Short mmCIF file of C-alpha atoms in Angstrom, two decimals:
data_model
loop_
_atom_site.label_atom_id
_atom_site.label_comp_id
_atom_site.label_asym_id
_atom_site.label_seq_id
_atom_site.Cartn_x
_atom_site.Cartn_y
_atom_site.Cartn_z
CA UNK A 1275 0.00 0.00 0.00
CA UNK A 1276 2.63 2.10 0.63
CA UNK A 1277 4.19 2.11 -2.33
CA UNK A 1278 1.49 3.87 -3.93
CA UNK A 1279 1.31 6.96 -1.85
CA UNK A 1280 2.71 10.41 -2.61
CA UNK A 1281 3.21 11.79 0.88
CA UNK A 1282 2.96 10.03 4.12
CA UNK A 1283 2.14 11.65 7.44
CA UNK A 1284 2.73 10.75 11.01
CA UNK A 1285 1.42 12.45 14.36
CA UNK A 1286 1.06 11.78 17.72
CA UNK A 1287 -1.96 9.49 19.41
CA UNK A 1288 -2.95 12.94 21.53
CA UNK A 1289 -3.31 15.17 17.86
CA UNK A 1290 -7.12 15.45 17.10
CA UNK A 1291 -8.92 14.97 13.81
CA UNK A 1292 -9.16 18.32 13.22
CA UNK A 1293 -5.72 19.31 13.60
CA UNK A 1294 -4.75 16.91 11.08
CA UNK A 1295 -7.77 17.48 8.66
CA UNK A 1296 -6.59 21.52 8.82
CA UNK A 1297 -2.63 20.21 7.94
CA UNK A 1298 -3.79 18.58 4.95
CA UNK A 1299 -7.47 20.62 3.72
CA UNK A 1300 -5.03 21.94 0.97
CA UNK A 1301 -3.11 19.39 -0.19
CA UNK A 1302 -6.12 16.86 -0.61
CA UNK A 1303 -6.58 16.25 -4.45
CA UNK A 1304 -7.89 12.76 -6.40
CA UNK A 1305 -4.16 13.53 -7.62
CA UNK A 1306 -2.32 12.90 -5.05
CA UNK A 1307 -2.49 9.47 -2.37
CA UNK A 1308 -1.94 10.67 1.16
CA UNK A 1309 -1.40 8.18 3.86
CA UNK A 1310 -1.83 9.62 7.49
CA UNK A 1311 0.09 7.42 10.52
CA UNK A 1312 -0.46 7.79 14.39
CA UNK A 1313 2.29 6.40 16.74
CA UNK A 1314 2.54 6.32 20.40
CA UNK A 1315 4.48 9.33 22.12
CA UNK A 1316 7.64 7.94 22.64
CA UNK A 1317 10.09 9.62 25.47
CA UNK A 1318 12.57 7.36 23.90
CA UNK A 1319 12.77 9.08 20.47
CA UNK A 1320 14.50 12.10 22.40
CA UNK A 1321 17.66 10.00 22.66
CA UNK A 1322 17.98 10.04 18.75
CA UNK A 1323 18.98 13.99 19.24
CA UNK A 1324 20.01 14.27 22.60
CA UNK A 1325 23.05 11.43 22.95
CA UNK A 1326 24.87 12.31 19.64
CA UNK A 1327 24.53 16.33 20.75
CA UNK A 1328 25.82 15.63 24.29
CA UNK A 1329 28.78 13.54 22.54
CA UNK A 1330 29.26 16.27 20.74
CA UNK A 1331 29.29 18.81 22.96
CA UNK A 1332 31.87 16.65 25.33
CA UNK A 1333 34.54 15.79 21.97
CA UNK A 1334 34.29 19.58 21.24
CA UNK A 1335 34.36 21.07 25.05
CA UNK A 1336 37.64 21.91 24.59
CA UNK A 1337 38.04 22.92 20.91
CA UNK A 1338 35.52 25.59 21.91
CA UNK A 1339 37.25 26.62 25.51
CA UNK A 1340 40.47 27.33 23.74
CA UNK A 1341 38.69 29.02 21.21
CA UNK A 1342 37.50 31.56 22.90
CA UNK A 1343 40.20 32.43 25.29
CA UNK A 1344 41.78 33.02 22.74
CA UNK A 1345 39.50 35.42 21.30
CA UNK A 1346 39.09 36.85 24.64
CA UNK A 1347 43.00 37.82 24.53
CA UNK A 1348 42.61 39.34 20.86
CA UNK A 1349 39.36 41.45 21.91
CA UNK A 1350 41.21 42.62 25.22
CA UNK A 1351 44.23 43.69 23.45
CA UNK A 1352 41.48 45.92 20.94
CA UNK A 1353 40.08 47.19 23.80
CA UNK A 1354 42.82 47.99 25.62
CA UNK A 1355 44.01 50.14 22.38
CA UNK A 1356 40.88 51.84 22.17
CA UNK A 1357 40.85 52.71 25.66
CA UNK A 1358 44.13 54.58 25.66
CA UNK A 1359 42.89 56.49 22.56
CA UNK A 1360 40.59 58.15 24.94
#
């Protein structure tokens, strides 16, 4: 069946009818084979985004920590510059 279909969408068990009737009003046409799908909410799905972004974040700590101490030295030497213009 699902071969068939031009776009497929998915919500949440808690969306209503007529949230999901207003998403597609404009997009229903004999032309085109829409498929709607409901699934369960899942806390689990978070992990998809959340591990590799805290892995991430961790590998590049210090990339970003050096980083900007050393544009912290660059903008204080500016600063100081402009300072003793005044």
């Amino acid at each position: 069946m699902k071969d068939n279909l031009h776009l497929i969408f998915t919500y949440p068990e808690s969306y209503s009818e007529e949230i999901i009737d207003n998403d597609i009003a404009e997009l229903e046409t004999p032309n085109i084979k829409i498929h709607i799908e409901r699934h369960e909410n899942e806390v689990n799905a978070a992990k998809e985004w959340i591990v590799p972004t805290l892995l991430a974040g961790i590998v590049l700590k210090p990339y970003f920590e050096t980083f900007f101490q050393e544009a912290g030295k660059d903008h204080y030497q500016l600063l100081k510059k402009v300072l003793k213009k005044c």
